[in-house]
Amino acid sequence: MEFRRLGRTDMNVSAIGFGAWAIGGSWGPVDDNESMRALHASVDAGVNFIDTADVYGDGHSERLIARLKRERPGEQIWVATKAGRRLAAQTLEGYSRANLESWIDRSLSNLETEALDLLQLHGPHSDVYDSAEVFGYLDGFVQSGKIRYYGVSVETVDEARRALKHPNVQSVQIIFNMFRLKPQDAFFVAARDRNVGILARVPLASGLLTGKLKLTSRFDADDHRNFNRQGEHFDKGETFSGVPYGAGLQAVEALRALVPDGETMAQWALRWVLMEEAVTSAIPGARTVAQAKNNAAAAGLPPLSADRMAGVRAVYDAHIRPLVHDQW
């Protein structure tokens, strides 16, 4: 496993992390015993960074992570969580000091810890990024010891750039994968200049970049890949990176020819993310031991050749750019 320093923090985190949305909910049925086995398998493979949120299973994901830490005493496992999506509707006013503190206190309880390693604002209302007051509240929670560091989880490159105005933002979590190249083109240089860590979320485009999905694939009623394709419940960019399903499958077929022998498409797609030096950690989800092991193994793959990197860009330009580049 490769380790990278998260921005200006003291957190040296695994280049492949564990995205814990799927073990909380919104990805179909969840088996807690299998989820725990997947978490342990990830840590066994060298993963020491887990990303979750207070709304993943209404705190269920956080509680599973607390159980993991109880079962692995003495091991350094960094946990990032997120807050803000408990609001009934996203507004600037919703990010009051009282609301933030209540969300933080709930996560502290769920995670059974005295201080959150990294708290991220969870896709907040766009006006929040221009509010010195909100980020001042976060500074206060750092000073009081409830959180060690804070960052943001954004939907758009514009939001990511605006977040950098706040000097104590330590990390930006943003969708970055073979179907989302705009952050590489329009944000990562600025983040590197400010030594801000980048967490690459949705690195497998909700499963499209595993190469296993088909037109005939069916998703459970409680799986966001079924109920949120047009953004019915949250930003549609969260589902398949905003790429229409059929178009995504066509692009996957074009990418398939670039995958080296002996590598899975999922591992190769994760290794592609790590080719970007601005990225601190990619955080794919996993619900099974096999998925957890395969994800972690991606960090040990050889670098992509220049020809394959150019091939990915060519597929993006031909199949994906017109569909997503200007939207996020």
mmCIF file of C-alpha atoms in Angstrom, residues 5-8 150-152 160 163-164 166-173 187-188 190-199 278-280:
data_model
loop_
_atom_site.group_PDB
_atom_site.id
_atom_site.type_symbol
_atom_site.label_atom_id
_atom_site.label_comp_id
_atom_site.label_asym_id
_atom_site.label_seq_id
_atom_site.Cartn_x
_atom_site.Cartn_y
_atom_site.Cartn_z
ATOM 1 C CA ARG A 5 0.060 12.992 3.433
ATOM 2 C CA LEU A 6 -3.387 14.625 3.523
ATOM 3 C CA GLY A 7 -2.684 18.278 2.841
ATOM 4 C CA ARG A 8 -1.153 20.091 5.809
ATOM 5 C CA TYR A 150 -12.057 20.066 8.414
ATOM 6 C CA GLY A 151 -12.692 20.072 4.693
ATOM 7 C CA VAL A 152 -15.508 20.050 2.167
ATOM 8 C CA ALA A 160 -14.001 23.481 -4.914
ATOM 9 C CA ALA A 163 -13.576 26.535 -0.774
ATOM 10 C CA LEU A 164 -9.863 27.228 -1.164
ATOM 11 C CA HIS A 166 -10.807 29.626 3.507
ATOM 12 C CA PRO A 167 -7.306 29.177 4.936
ATOM 13 C CA ASN A 168 -8.034 26.242 7.240
ATOM 14 C CA VAL A 169 -9.742 24.005 4.693
ATOM 15 C CA GLN A 170 -7.477 20.960 4.719
ATOM 16 C CA SER A 171 -9.161 18.766 2.126
ATOM 17 C CA VAL A 172 -11.569 18.808 -0.788
ATOM 18 C CA GLN A 173 -13.522 15.708 -1.685
ATOM 19 C CA PHE A 187 -8.761 22.656 -10.018
ATOM 20 C CA PHE A 188 -5.927 20.383 -8.993
ATOM 21 C CA ALA A 190 -4.721 25.383 -7.307
ATOM 22 C CA ALA A 191 -5.168 22.704 -4.638
ATOM 23 C CA ARG A 192 -1.525 21.653 -4.915
ATOM 24 C CA ASP A 193 -0.402 25.272 -4.667
ATOM 25 C CA ARG A 194 -2.247 25.589 -1.349
ATOM 26 C CA ASN A 195 -1.226 22.119 -0.123
ATOM 27 C CA VAL A 196 -4.856 21.022 0.188
ATOM 28 C CA GLY A 197 -5.543 17.285 0.153
ATOM 29 C CA ILE A 198 -7.794 15.767 -2.509
ATOM 30 C CA LEU A 199 -10.115 12.834 -1.813
ATOM 31 C CA ALA A 278 -2.723 15.966 -6.440
ATOM 32 C CA VAL A 279 -4.937 13.085 -5.267
ATOM 33 C CA THR A 280 -4.271 11.991 -1.707
#
